[in-house]
Amino acid sequence: MKELSKSIPRRMRDPNFVRRYFVGDGVDIGGKPDPLSLYRELFPLMGEVRIWDLEDGDAQLMSGVADETFDFVHSSHCVEHLRDPEEGLRNWLRIVKPDGYLIVTGPDEDLYEQGVFPSSFNADHKWTLTLHKERSWSDRSINLLSLLTRLGPQARVEKIELLTDSYRFDMPRYDQTLTPIAECGIEFVIRKASRAEADKGARLRDGEQPPPAMRIHYNQYRDDYQQMKRSNASRAPFSNDDPL
């Protein structure tokens, strides 16, 4: 219930959402009736955000959307509705530009379904999700750590988190997403590496130097560090217990 809206205060506290993830033009898959575009002014580097929902086509395939179209792809609580979430994530990553981001949230099987599947809270859920565990009670469980490692060399996992800040573990079995605060979910963020980075297996630097007015300050850090080492050259580490 309004899961995207619940995420906004938390995301505003994380500088990565403001200056890296929600940057440029994006698509919000399964965005209705609570789209990311409602909060565009809170993320000043965000451009246009297209809402993709049932009338636009199969979210698993994203047919008609060219490769590397969007700076970011966002989806809140849609992946668990797909027939094949792995194919869906591959297509969502396909339409992200290199160095763009895929930001996805979905329900955690223990926080949301709580041991019952088919889900008694949302009958359209086709899968349960877990961040990682060796054994699940659900025969339709998807281990996200395992799935994300199969998305190919361009998929760089930057964040994966169990969203428990507002979850109440002492409550009896109840759909806590009906409340205004509990997210009951898992969030992960994938950066799409360039093909050159994927081939090399390391993040590449462009090599461009900052202007001289900035280089003097960066180099001052090095000079300060060397001066500190020289001034303590005769003193063994952790030997100075002089009064402060």
Coordinates of N, CA and C in Angstrom, one line a residue:
M1 N 0.9 -1.2 0.0 CA 0.0 0.0 0.0 C 0.9 1.2 0.0
K2 N 0.9 1.9 -1.2 CA 1.8 3.1 -1.3 C 3.2 2.8 -0.9
E3 N 3.8 1.7 -1.4 CA 5.1 1.3 -1.0 C 6.2 2.3 -1.5
L4 N 6.0 2.9 -2.7 CA 6.9 3.9 -3.2 C 6.9 5.1 -2.3
S5 N 5.7 5.6 -1.9 CA 5.7 6.8 -1.1 C 6.4 6.5 0.2
K6 N 6.2 5.3 0.8 CA 6.9 5.0 2.1 C 8.4 5.1 1.9
S7 N 8.9 4.8 0.7 CA 10.4 4.7 0.6 C 11.0 6.1 0.4
I8 N 10.2 7.1 0.1 CA 10.8 8.5 -0.2 C 11.6 9.1 1.0
P9 N 11.1 9.1 2.2 CA 11.9 9.7 3.3 C 13.2 9.0 3.5
R10 N 13.2 7.7 3.4 CA 14.4 6.9 3.6 C 15.4 7.2 2.5
R11 N 14.9 7.3 1.3 CA 15.8 7.5 0.1 C 16.3 8.9 0.1
M12 N 15.6 9.9 0.6 CA 16.1 11.3 0.7 C 17.2 11.4 1.7
R13 N 17.3 10.5 2.6 CA 18.4 10.5 3.6 C 19.7 9.9 3.0
D14 N 19.6 9.2 1.9 CA 20.7 8.5 1.3 C 21.2 9.4 0.1
P15 N 22.4 10.0 0.2 CA 22.9 10.8 -0.8 C 23.0 10.1 -2.2
N16 N 23.2 8.8 -2.2 CA 23.3 8.1 -3.4 C 22.0 8.2 -4.3
F17 N 20.9 8.1 -3.7 CA 19.6 8.3 -4.4 C 19.5 9.7 -5.1
V18 N 20.0 10.7 -4.3 CA 19.9 12.1 -4.8 C 20.9 12.4 -5.9
R19 N 22.1 11.9 -5.7 CA 23.1 12.4 -6.7 C 23.6 11.3 -7.7
R20 N 23.2 10.1 -7.5 CA 23.6 9.0 -8.4 C 22.5 8.2 -9.0
Y21 N 21.6 7.6 -8.2 CA 20.7 6.7 -8.7 C 19.5 7.4 -9.5
F22 N 18.9 8.4 -8.9 CA 17.8 9.1 -9.6 C 18.3 10.3 -10.4
V23 N 19.1 10.0 -11.4 CA 19.7 11.1 -12.2 C 19.4 10.9 -13.6
G24 N 18.9 11.9 -14.3 CA 18.6 11.8 -15.7 C 17.1 11.3 -15.9
D25 N 16.9 10.8 -17.1 CA 15.5 10.3 -17.4 C 15.4 8.8 -17.1
G26 N 14.2 8.5 -16.6 CA 14.0 7.1 -16.2 C 12.6 6.5 -16.6
V27 N 12.4 5.3 -16.2 CA 11.1 4.6 -16.4 C 10.8 4.0 -15.1
D28 N 9.5 4.1 -14.7 CA 9.0 3.5 -13.5 C 8.1 2.3 -13.8
I29 N 8.6 1.1 -13.7 CA 7.9 -0.1 -14.2 C 6.9 -0.5 -13.1
G30 N 5.6 -0.6 -13.5 CA 4.6 -0.9 -12.5 C 4.3 0.2 -11.6
G31 N 4.4 1.4 -12.1 CA 4.4 2.6 -11.2 C 3.0 3.0 -10.7
K32 N 1.9 2.7 -11.4 CA 0.6 3.1 -11.0 C 0.2 2.3 -9.7
P33 N -0.5 2.9 -8.8 CA -1.0 4.3 -8.7 C -0.2 5.2 -7.9
D34 N 1.1 4.8 -7.7 CA 2.0 5.5 -6.7 C 3.3 5.7 -7.4
P35 N 3.4 6.6 -8.5 CA 4.6 6.6 -9.3 C 5.7 7.5 -8.6
L36 N 6.9 7.2 -9.0 CA 8.1 7.9 -8.6 C 8.0 9.4 -9.0
S37 N 7.4 9.6 -10.2 CA 7.3 11.0 -10.7 C 6.5 12.0 -9.8
L38 N 5.7 11.5 -8.9 CA 5.1 12.3 -7.9 C 6.1 13.1 -7.1
Y39 N 7.3 12.6 -6.9 CA 8.3 13.2 -6.0 C 9.5 13.7 -6.7
R40 N 9.3 14.1 -8.0 CA 10.4 14.5 -8.8 C 11.1 15.7 -8.2
E41 N 10.4 16.6 -7.6 CA 11.1 17.9 -7.1 C 12.0 17.6 -5.9
L42 N 11.8 16.4 -5.3 CA 12.7 16.1 -4.2 C 14.0 15.5 -4.6
F43 N 14.2 15.1 -5.9 CA 15.4 14.6 -6.4 C 15.8 15.5 -7.6
P44 N 16.6 16.6 -7.3 CA 16.8 17.7 -8.3 C 17.5 17.3 -9.5
L45 N 18.2 16.2 -9.6 CA 18.9 15.7 -10.8 C 18.1 14.8 -11.6
M46 N 16.9 14.5 -11.2 CA 15.9 13.6 -11.9 C 15.3 14.4 -13.0
G47 N 15.2 13.7 -14.2 CA 14.5 14.3 -15.4 C 13.1 13.8 -15.5
E48 N 12.8 13.5 -16.7 CA 11.4 12.9 -17.0 C 11.4 11.4 -16.6
V49 N 10.3 11.0 -16.0 CA 10.2 9.6 -15.6 C 8.9 9.0 -16.2
R50 N 9.1 8.1 -17.2 CA 7.9 7.5 -17.8 C 7.3 6.4 -16.9
I51 N 6.0 6.4 -16.8 CA 5.3 5.3 -16.1 C 5.0 4.2 -17.1
W52 N 5.4 3.0 -16.8 CA 5.1 1.8 -17.6 C 4.2 0.9 -16.8
D53 N 3.0 0.7 -17.3 CA 2.1 -0.2 -16.5 C 1.4 -1.1 -17.5
L54 N 0.3 -1.8 -17.1 CA -0.3 -2.9 -17.8 C -0.6 -2.5 -19.3
E55 N -1.1 -1.3 -19.5 CA -1.6 -0.8 -20.8 C -0.4 -0.6 -21.8
D56 N 0.8 -0.5 -21.2 CA 2.0 -0.3 -22.0 C 2.6 -1.6 -22.6
G57 N 2.3 -2.7 -22.0 CA 2.8 -4.0 -22.4 C 3.4 -4.8 -21.3
D58 N 3.9 -6.0 -21.6 CA 4.4 -6.9 -20.7 C 5.7 -6.4 -20.0
A59 N 5.6 -6.2 -18.7 CA 6.8 -5.6 -18.0 C 8.0 -6.6 -18.0
Q60 N 7.7 -7.9 -18.2 CA 8.8 -8.8 -18.2 C 9.6 -8.7 -19.5
L61 N 9.0 -8.3 -20.6 CA 9.7 -8.2 -21.9 C 10.1 -6.8 -22.2
M62 N 9.4 -5.8 -21.8 CA 9.6 -4.4 -22.2 C 9.8 -4.3 -23.8
S63 N 8.9 -5.0 -24.5 CA 9.0 -5.0 -25.9 C 8.8 -3.6 -26.5
G64 N 9.5 -3.3 -27.5 CA 9.5 -2.0 -28.1 C 10.3 -1.0 -27.5
V65 N 11.0 -1.3 -26.4 CA 11.9 -0.3 -25.7 C 13.3 -0.7 -26.2
A66 N 14.0 0.2 -26.8 CA 15.3 -0.1 -27.3 C 16.3 -0.3 -26.2
D67 N 17.4 -1.0 -26.5 CA 18.5 -1.2 -25.5 C 19.0 0.2 -25.2
E68 N 19.5 0.3 -23.9 CA 20.2 1.5 -23.4 C 19.4 2.8 -23.7
T69 N 18.1 2.7 -23.3 CA 17.2 3.9 -23.5 C 17.3 4.9 -22.3
F70 N 17.3 4.3 -21.1 CA 17.0 5.2 -19.9 C 18.3 5.3 -19.0
D71 N 18.4 6.4 -18.3 CA 19.5 6.6 -17.4 C 19.2 5.8 -16.1
F72 N 18.0 5.5 -15.8 CA 17.7 4.6 -14.7 C 16.4 3.9 -14.9
V73 N 16.2 2.7 -14.3 CA 15.0 2.0 -14.3 C 14.6 1.8 -12.9
H74 N 13.4 2.1 -12.5 CA 12.9 1.9 -11.2 C 11.7 1.0 -11.2
S75 N 11.5 0.1 -10.2 CA 10.4 -0.7 -10.1 C 10.1 -1.0 -8.6
S76 N 8.9 -0.7 -8.2 CA 8.5 -0.9 -6.8 C 7.4 -2.0 -6.7
H77 N 7.8 -3.1 -6.2 CA 6.8 -4.2 -6.0 C 6.1 -4.7 -7.3
C78 N 6.9 -4.9 -8.3 CA 6.4 -5.5 -9.5 C 7.1 -6.8 -9.8
V79 N 8.3 -7.0 -9.4 CA 9.1 -8.1 -9.8 C 8.5 -9.4 -9.4
E80 N 7.8 -9.4 -8.2 CA 7.2 -10.7 -7.7 C 5.9 -11.1 -8.5
H81 N 5.4 -10.2 -9.4 CA 4.3 -10.5 -10.2 C 4.6 -11.1 -11.5
L82 N 5.9 -11.1 -11.9 CA 6.3 -11.5 -13.2 C 6.3 -13.1 -13.3
R83 N 6.1 -13.6 -14.5 CA 6.1 -15.0 -14.7 C 7.5 -15.5 -14.5
D84 N 8.5 -14.8 -15.0 CA 9.9 -15.1 -14.9 C 10.7 -13.9 -14.5
P85 N 10.9 -13.7 -13.1 CA 11.6 -12.5 -12.7 C 13.0 -12.4 -13.2
E86 N 13.7 -13.5 -13.5 CA 15.1 -13.4 -14.0 C 15.1 -12.8 -15.4
E87 N 14.1 -13.2 -16.2 CA 14.0 -12.6 -17.6 C 13.6 -11.2 -17.5
G88 N 12.7 -10.9 -16.6 CA 12.4 -9.5 -16.4 C 13.5 -8.6 -16.0
L89 N 14.3 -9.0 -15.0 CA 15.5 -8.2 -14.6 C 16.5 -8.1 -15.7
R90 N 16.7 -9.1 -16.5 CA 17.6 -9.0 -17.7 C 17.1 -7.9 -18.7
N91 N 15.8 -7.9 -18.9 CA 15.3 -6.9 -19.8 C 15.3 -5.5 -19.2
W92 N 15.1 -5.4 -17.9 CA 15.1 -4.1 -17.3 C 16.6 -3.6 -17.3
L93 N 17.5 -4.5 -17.2 CA 18.9 -4.0 -17.3 C 19.3 -3.7 -18.7
R94 N 18.7 -4.4 -19.6 CA 18.9 -4.2 -21.1 C 18.6 -2.8 -21.5
I95 N 17.6 -2.2 -20.9 CA 17.1 -0.9 -21.4 C 17.8 0.3 -20.6
V96 N 18.7 -0.1 -19.6 CA 19.5 1.0 -18.9 C 20.7 1.3 -19.7
K97 N 21.1 2.6 -19.7 CA 22.3 3.0 -20.3 C 23.5 2.5 -19.5
P98 N 24.7 2.3 -20.1 CA 25.9 2.1 -19.3 C 26.1 3.2 -18.3
D99 N 26.5 2.8 -17.1 CA 26.6 3.6 -15.9 C 25.3 4.1 -15.3
G100 N 24.2 3.6 -15.9 CA 22.9 3.9 -15.3 C 22.6 2.9 -14.2
Y101 N 21.4 3.0 -13.6 CA 21.0 2.2 -12.4 C 19.7 1.5 -12.6
L102 N 19.6 0.4 -12.0 CA 18.3 -0.4 -11.9 C 18.0 -0.4 -10.4
I103 N 16.9 0.2 -10.0 CA 16.5 0.2 -8.6 C 15.2 -0.5 -8.4
V104 N 15.2 -1.6 -7.6 CA 14.1 -2.5 -7.5 C 13.8 -2.8 -6.0
T105 N 12.5 -2.8 -5.6 CA 12.1 -3.2 -4.3 C 11.0 -4.3 -4.5
G106 N 11.0 -5.2 -3.6 CA 10.0 -6.3 -3.6 C 9.8 -6.8 -2.2
P107 N 8.7 -7.6 -2.0 CA 8.4 -8.0 -0.6 C 9.3 -9.2 -0.1
D108 N 9.8 -9.1 1.1 CA 10.5 -10.2 1.7 C 9.5 -11.3 2.1
E109 N 9.8 -12.5 1.9 CA 8.8 -13.6 2.1 C 8.5 -13.8 3.6
D110 N 9.5 -13.5 4.5 CA 9.3 -13.6 5.9 C 8.6 -12.4 6.5
L111 N 8.8 -11.2 6.0 CA 8.2 -10.0 6.5 C 6.8 -9.9 6.0
Y112 N 6.6 -10.3 4.7 CA 5.3 -10.1 4.1 C 4.4 -11.3 4.1
E113 N 4.7 -12.4 3.4 CA 3.9 -13.6 3.3 C 3.8 -14.3 4.7
Q114 N 5.0 -14.3 5.4 CA 5.0 -14.9 6.7 C 4.6 -16.3 6.8
G115 N 5.2 -17.1 5.9 CA 5.0 -18.6 5.9 C 3.8 -19.1 5.2
V116 N 3.1 -18.3 4.5 CA 1.9 -18.8 3.7 C 2.0 -18.4 2.3
F117 N 1.9 -19.4 1.4 CA 1.9 -19.2 -0.1 C 1.1 -20.3 -0.7
P118 N 0.3 -20.0 -1.7 CA 0.0 -18.7 -2.3 C -0.4 -17.6 -1.2
S119 N 0.0 -16.4 -1.5 CA -0.1 -15.3 -0.6 C -1.5 -15.1 -0.2
S120 N -1.7 -14.9 1.1 CA -3.1 -14.6 1.6 C -3.3 -13.1 1.6
F121 N -2.2 -12.3 1.3 CA -2.3 -10.9 1.3 C -2.4 -10.3 -0.1
N122 N -1.8 -11.0 -1.1 CA -1.9 -10.5 -2.5 C -1.9 -11.8 -3.4
A123 N -3.1 -12.1 -3.9 CA -3.2 -13.3 -4.6 C -2.5 -13.3 -6.0
D124 N -2.0 -12.2 -6.4 CA -1.4 -12.1 -7.7 C 0.2 -12.3 -7.6
H125 N 0.7 -12.5 -6.4 CA 2.1 -12.7 -6.2 C 2.4 -14.1 -6.8
K126 N 3.3 -14.2 -7.7 CA 3.7 -15.5 -8.3 C 4.9 -16.1 -7.6
W127 N 5.7 -15.3 -6.9 CA 6.9 -15.8 -6.2 C 7.0 -15.1 -4.9
T128 N 7.8 -15.8 -4.0 CA 8.3 -15.1 -2.8 C 9.8 -14.8 -2.9
L129 N 10.2 -13.8 -2.2 CA 11.6 -13.3 -2.4 C 12.3 -13.4 -1.0
T130 N 13.5 -13.8 -1.1 CA 14.4 -13.7 0.1 C 15.7 -13.2 -0.3
L131 N 16.3 -12.4 0.6 CA 17.7 -11.8 0.3 C 18.7 -13.0 0.2
H132 N 18.7 -13.9 1.2 CA 19.5 -15.1 1.1 C 19.2 -16.0 2.3
K133 N 19.0 -17.2 2.1 CA 19.0 -18.2 3.1 C 19.1 -19.6 2.4
E134 N 19.7 -20.6 3.1 CA 19.9 -21.9 2.5 C 18.6 -22.6 2.3
R135 N 17.6 -22.4 3.1 CA 16.4 -23.2 3.0 C 15.2 -22.3 3.2
S136 N 14.2 -22.4 2.4 CA 13.0 -21.6 2.5 C 11.8 -22.4 2.7
W137 N 10.8 -21.9 3.4 CA 9.6 -22.6 3.6 C 8.7 -22.6 2.3
S138 N 9.0 -21.7 1.4 CA 8.2 -21.5 0.1 C 8.8 -22.3 -1.0
D139 N 8.0 -23.0 -1.7 CA 8.5 -23.7 -2.9 C 8.5 -22.8 -4.2
R140 N 8.2 -21.5 -4.0 CA 8.3 -20.6 -5.0 C 9.2 -19.4 -4.6
S141 N 10.2 -19.8 -3.8 CA 11.1 -18.8 -3.3 C 12.2 -18.5 -4.3
I142 N 12.6 -17.2 -4.4 CA 13.7 -16.7 -5.2 C 14.7 -16.1 -4.3
N143 N 15.9 -16.7 -4.3 CA 17.1 -16.2 -3.5 C 17.7 -15.1 -4.4
L144 N 17.6 -13.9 -3.9 CA 18.0 -12.7 -4.7 C 19.5 -12.7 -4.9
L145 N 20.3 -13.0 -3.9 CA 21.7 -13.0 -4.0 C 22.2 -14.0 -5.1
S146 N 21.5 -15.1 -5.2 CA 21.8 -16.1 -6.3 C 21.4 -15.5 -7.6
L147 N 20.2 -15.0 -7.7 CA 19.6 -14.5 -9.0 C 20.5 -13.4 -9.5
L148 N 20.9 -12.4 -8.7 CA 21.6 -11.3 -9.1 C 23.0 -11.6 -9.7
T149 N 23.6 -12.7 -9.2 CA 24.9 -13.1 -9.7 C 24.8 -13.7 -11.1
R150 N 23.5 -14.0 -11.6 CA 23.3 -14.6 -12.9 C 23.0 -13.6 -14.0
L151 N 23.0 -12.3 -13.6 CA 22.5 -11.3 -14.6 C 23.6 -10.9 -15.6
G152 N 24.8 -11.4 -15.4 CA 25.9 -11.1 -16.4 C 26.9 -10.1 -15.9
P153 N 28.0 -10.0 -16.6 CA 29.2 -9.2 -16.2 C 28.9 -7.7 -16.1
Q154 N 27.8 -7.2 -16.8 CA 27.6 -5.8 -16.7 C 26.8 -5.4 -15.5
A155 N 26.2 -6.4 -14.8 CA 25.4 -6.1 -13.6 C 26.3 -6.0 -12.3
R156 N 26.5 -4.8 -11.9 CA 27.3 -4.5 -10.7 C 26.3 -4.2 -9.5
V157 N 26.2 -5.1 -8.6 CA 25.3 -4.9 -7.4 C 26.0 -3.9 -6.5
E158 N 25.3 -2.8 -6.3 CA 25.9 -1.7 -5.4 C 25.2 -1.7 -4.0
K159 N 24.0 -2.2 -4.0 CA 23.2 -2.2 -2.7 C 22.2 -3.3 -2.7
I160 N 22.1 -4.0 -1.5 CA 21.0 -4.9 -1.3 C 20.7 -4.8 0.2
E161 N 19.4 -4.6 0.5 CA 19.1 -4.3 1.9 C 17.7 -4.9 2.2
L162 N 17.6 -5.5 3.4 CA 16.4 -5.9 4.0 C 15.8 -4.7 4.7
L163 N 14.6 -4.3 4.4 CA 14.0 -3.0 4.9 C 13.2 -3.3 6.1
T164 N 13.9 -3.2 7.3 CA 13.2 -3.5 8.6 C 13.1 -2.3 9.5
D165 N 13.5 -1.1 9.0 CA 13.5 0.0 9.9 C 12.2 0.2 10.6
S166 N 11.1 0.0 9.9 CA 9.7 0.3 10.5 C 8.9 -0.9 10.7
Y167 N 9.6 -2.1 10.7 CA 8.8 -3.4 10.8 C 8.7 -3.7 12.3
R168 N 7.6 -4.3 12.7 CA 7.3 -4.7 14.1 C 7.3 -6.2 14.2
F169 N 8.4 -6.7 14.7 CA 8.5 -8.2 14.7 C 7.7 -8.8 15.8
D170 N 7.2 -8.0 16.8 CA 6.4 -8.6 17.9 C 4.9 -8.7 17.6
M171 N 4.5 -8.3 16.4 CA 3.1 -8.3 16.1 C 2.7 -9.8 15.6
P172 N 1.5 -10.2 15.8 CA 1.0 -11.4 15.2 C 1.0 -11.3 13.7
R173 N 0.7 -12.4 13.0 CA 0.7 -12.4 11.6 C -0.3 -11.4 11.1
Y174 N 0.2 -10.4 10.3 CA -0.6 -9.3 9.8 C 0.1 -8.7 8.6
D175 N -0.7 -8.2 7.6 CA -0.1 -7.5 6.5 C 0.3 -6.1 6.9
Q176 N 1.6 -5.9 7.3 CA 2.0 -4.6 7.8 C 2.1 -3.5 6.7
T177 N 2.0 -3.9 5.4 CA 2.0 -2.9 4.4 C 0.7 -2.1 4.4
L178 N -0.3 -2.6 5.1 CA -1.5 -1.8 5.2 C -1.3 -0.6 6.1
T179 N -0.3 -0.6 6.9 CA -0.1 0.5 7.8 C 0.7 1.6 7.0
P180 N 0.7 2.8 7.5 CA 1.4 3.9 6.8 C 2.9 3.8 6.8
I181 N 3.5 2.9 7.5 CA 5.0 3.0 7.7 C 5.8 1.8 7.3
A182 N 5.3 0.6 7.5 CA 6.1 -0.6 7.3 C 6.3 -0.9 5.8
E183 N 7.6 -1.2 5.4 CA 7.8 -1.5 4.0 C 7.9 -3.0 3.7
C184 N 8.3 -3.8 4.7 CA 8.2 -5.3 4.6 C 9.0 -5.8 3.4
G185 N 10.1 -5.2 3.0 CA 10.6 -5.6 1.7 C 12.1 -5.7 1.6
I186 N 12.6 -5.9 0.4 CA 14.0 -5.9 0.0 C 14.2 -4.9 -1.1
E187 N 15.3 -4.2 -1.0 CA 15.7 -3.2 -2.0 C 17.1 -3.6 -2.6
F188 N 17.2 -3.6 -3.9 CA 18.6 -3.7 -4.4 C 18.8 -2.7 -5.6
V189 N 20.0 -2.3 -5.7 CA 20.4 -1.4 -6.7 C 21.6 -2.0 -7.5
I190 N 21.4 -2.0 -8.9 CA 22.5 -2.5 -9.8 C 22.9 -1.4 -10.7
R191 N 24.2 -1.2 -10.8 CA 24.8 -0.3 -11.8 C 25.1 -1.1 -13.0
K192 N 24.8 -0.6 -14.2 CA 25.1 -1.3 -15.4 C 26.5 -0.8 -15.9
A193 N 27.5 -1.7 -15.8 CA 28.8 -1.4 -16.2 C 28.9 -1.3 -17.7
S194 N 29.8 -0.5 -18.2 CA 30.1 -0.5 -19.7 C 30.6 -1.8 -20.1
R195 N 30.6 -2.1 -21.4 CA 31.1 -3.4 -21.9 C 32.6 -3.4 -21.7
A196 N 33.3 -2.3 -21.8 CA 34.7 -2.2 -21.6 C 35.1 -2.5 -20.1
E197 N 34.3 -2.0 -19.2 CA 34.5 -2.3 -17.8 C 34.3 -3.8 -17.5
A198 N 33.2 -4.3 -18.1 CA 32.9 -5.7 -17.9 C 34.0 -6.6 -18.4
D199 N 34.5 -6.3 -19.5 CA 35.6 -7.1 -20.1 C 36.8 -7.0 -19.3
K200 N 37.1 -5.9 -18.7 CA 38.4 -5.7 -17.9 C 38.2 -6.2 -16.5
G201 N 36.9 -6.3 -16.0 CA 36.7 -6.7 -14.7 C 37.1 -5.7 -13.6
A202 N 37.1 -4.4 -14.0 CA 37.5 -3.4 -13.1 C 36.8 -2.1 -13.5
R203 N 36.5 -1.2 -12.6 CA 35.9 0.1 -13.0 C 37.0 1.0 -13.6
L204 N 36.7 1.5 -14.7 CA 37.7 2.3 -15.4 C 37.6 3.8 -15.0
R205 N 38.8 4.4 -15.0 CA 38.9 5.9 -14.8 C 39.1 6.5 -16.1
D206 N 38.6 7.8 -16.3 CA 38.7 8.4 -17.6 C 40.1 9.1 -17.7
G207 N 40.8 9.3 -16.5 CA 42.2 9.8 -16.6 C 42.2 11.3 -16.6
E208 N 41.1 12.0 -16.7 CA 41.1 13.5 -16.9 C 41.5 14.1 -15.5
Q209 N 42.4 15.0 -15.6 CA 42.9 15.6 -14.3 C 42.0 16.8 -13.9
P210 N 41.8 17.0 -12.6 CA 41.1 18.2 -12.2 C 42.0 19.4 -12.5
P211 N 41.4 20.6 -12.6 CA 42.2 21.8 -12.9 C 43.2 22.1 -11.8
P212 N 44.3 22.8 -12.1 CA 45.4 23.1 -11.2 C 44.9 23.6 -9.8
A213 N 43.9 24.5 -9.8 CA 43.4 25.1 -8.6 C 42.8 24.0 -7.7
M214 N 42.4 22.9 -8.2 CA 41.9 21.8 -7.4 C 43.0 20.8 -7.0
R215 N 43.9 20.6 -8.0 CA 45.0 19.7 -7.7 C 45.9 20.0 -6.5
I216 N 46.1 21.3 -6.3 CA 46.9 21.7 -5.2 C 46.3 21.3 -3.9
H217 N 45.0 21.2 -3.8 CA 44.3 20.8 -2.5 C 44.4 19.2 -2.4
Y218 N 44.2 18.5 -3.5 CA 44.3 17.1 -3.4 C 45.8 16.7 -3.0
N219 N 46.7 17.3 -3.7 CA 48.1 17.0 -3.4 C 48.5 17.4 -2.0
Q220 N 47.8 18.4 -1.4 CA 48.1 18.8 0.0 C 47.8 17.7 0.9
Y221 N 46.8 16.9 0.6 CA 46.5 15.7 1.5 C 47.7 14.8 1.5
R222 N 48.3 14.5 0.3 CA 49.5 13.7 0.3 C 50.7 14.3 1.1
D223 N 50.9 15.6 0.9 CA 51.9 16.3 1.6 C 51.7 16.2 3.1
D224 N 50.5 16.4 3.6 CA 50.2 16.4 5.0 C 50.5 15.0 5.5
Y225 N 50.1 14.0 4.8 CA 50.4 12.6 5.2 C 51.9 12.3 5.4
Q226 N 52.6 12.7 4.4 CA 54.1 12.5 4.4 C 54.7 13.3 5.6
Q227 N 54.3 14.5 5.8 CA 54.8 15.3 6.9 C 54.5 14.6 8.2
M228 N 53.3 14.0 8.4 CA 52.9 13.3 9.6 C 53.9 12.1 9.8
K229 N 54.1 11.4 8.8 CA 55.0 10.2 8.9 C 56.4 10.7 9.3
R230 N 56.9 11.7 8.7 CA 58.3 12.2 9.0 C 58.4 12.7 10.4
S231 N 57.4 13.4 10.9 CA 57.5 13.9 12.3 C 57.3 12.8 13.3
N232 N 56.9 11.6 13.0 CA 56.7 10.6 13.9 C 57.7 9.4 13.6
A233 N 58.7 9.7 12.8 CA 59.6 8.6 12.3 C 60.3 7.8 13.4
S234 N 60.6 8.5 14.5 CA 61.4 7.9 15.6 C 60.4 7.3 16.7
R235 N 59.2 7.4 16.5 CA 58.2 7.0 17.6 C 57.5 5.8 17.1
A236 N 57.6 4.7 17.9 CA 56.9 3.5 17.5 C 55.3 3.7 17.6
P237 N 54.6 3.0 16.8 CA 53.1 3.2 16.9 C 52.6 2.7 18.2
F238 N 51.6 3.4 18.7 CA 50.9 3.1 20.0 C 51.8 3.1 21.2
S239 N 52.9 3.9 21.1 CA 53.8 3.9 22.3 C 53.7 5.2 23.1
N240 N 52.9 6.2 22.6 CA 52.8 7.5 23.2 C 51.7 7.5 24.1
D241 N 52.0 7.4 25.5 CA 50.9 7.5 26.5 C 51.1 8.7 27.3
D242 N 51.7 9.8 26.7 CA 51.8 11.1 27.5 C 50.4 11.6 27.8
P243 N 50.3 12.4 28.9 CA 49.1 13.0 29.2 C 48.6 13.9 28.1
L244 N 47.3 14.0 27.9 CA 46.8 14.7 26.8 C 46.8 16.2 27.1

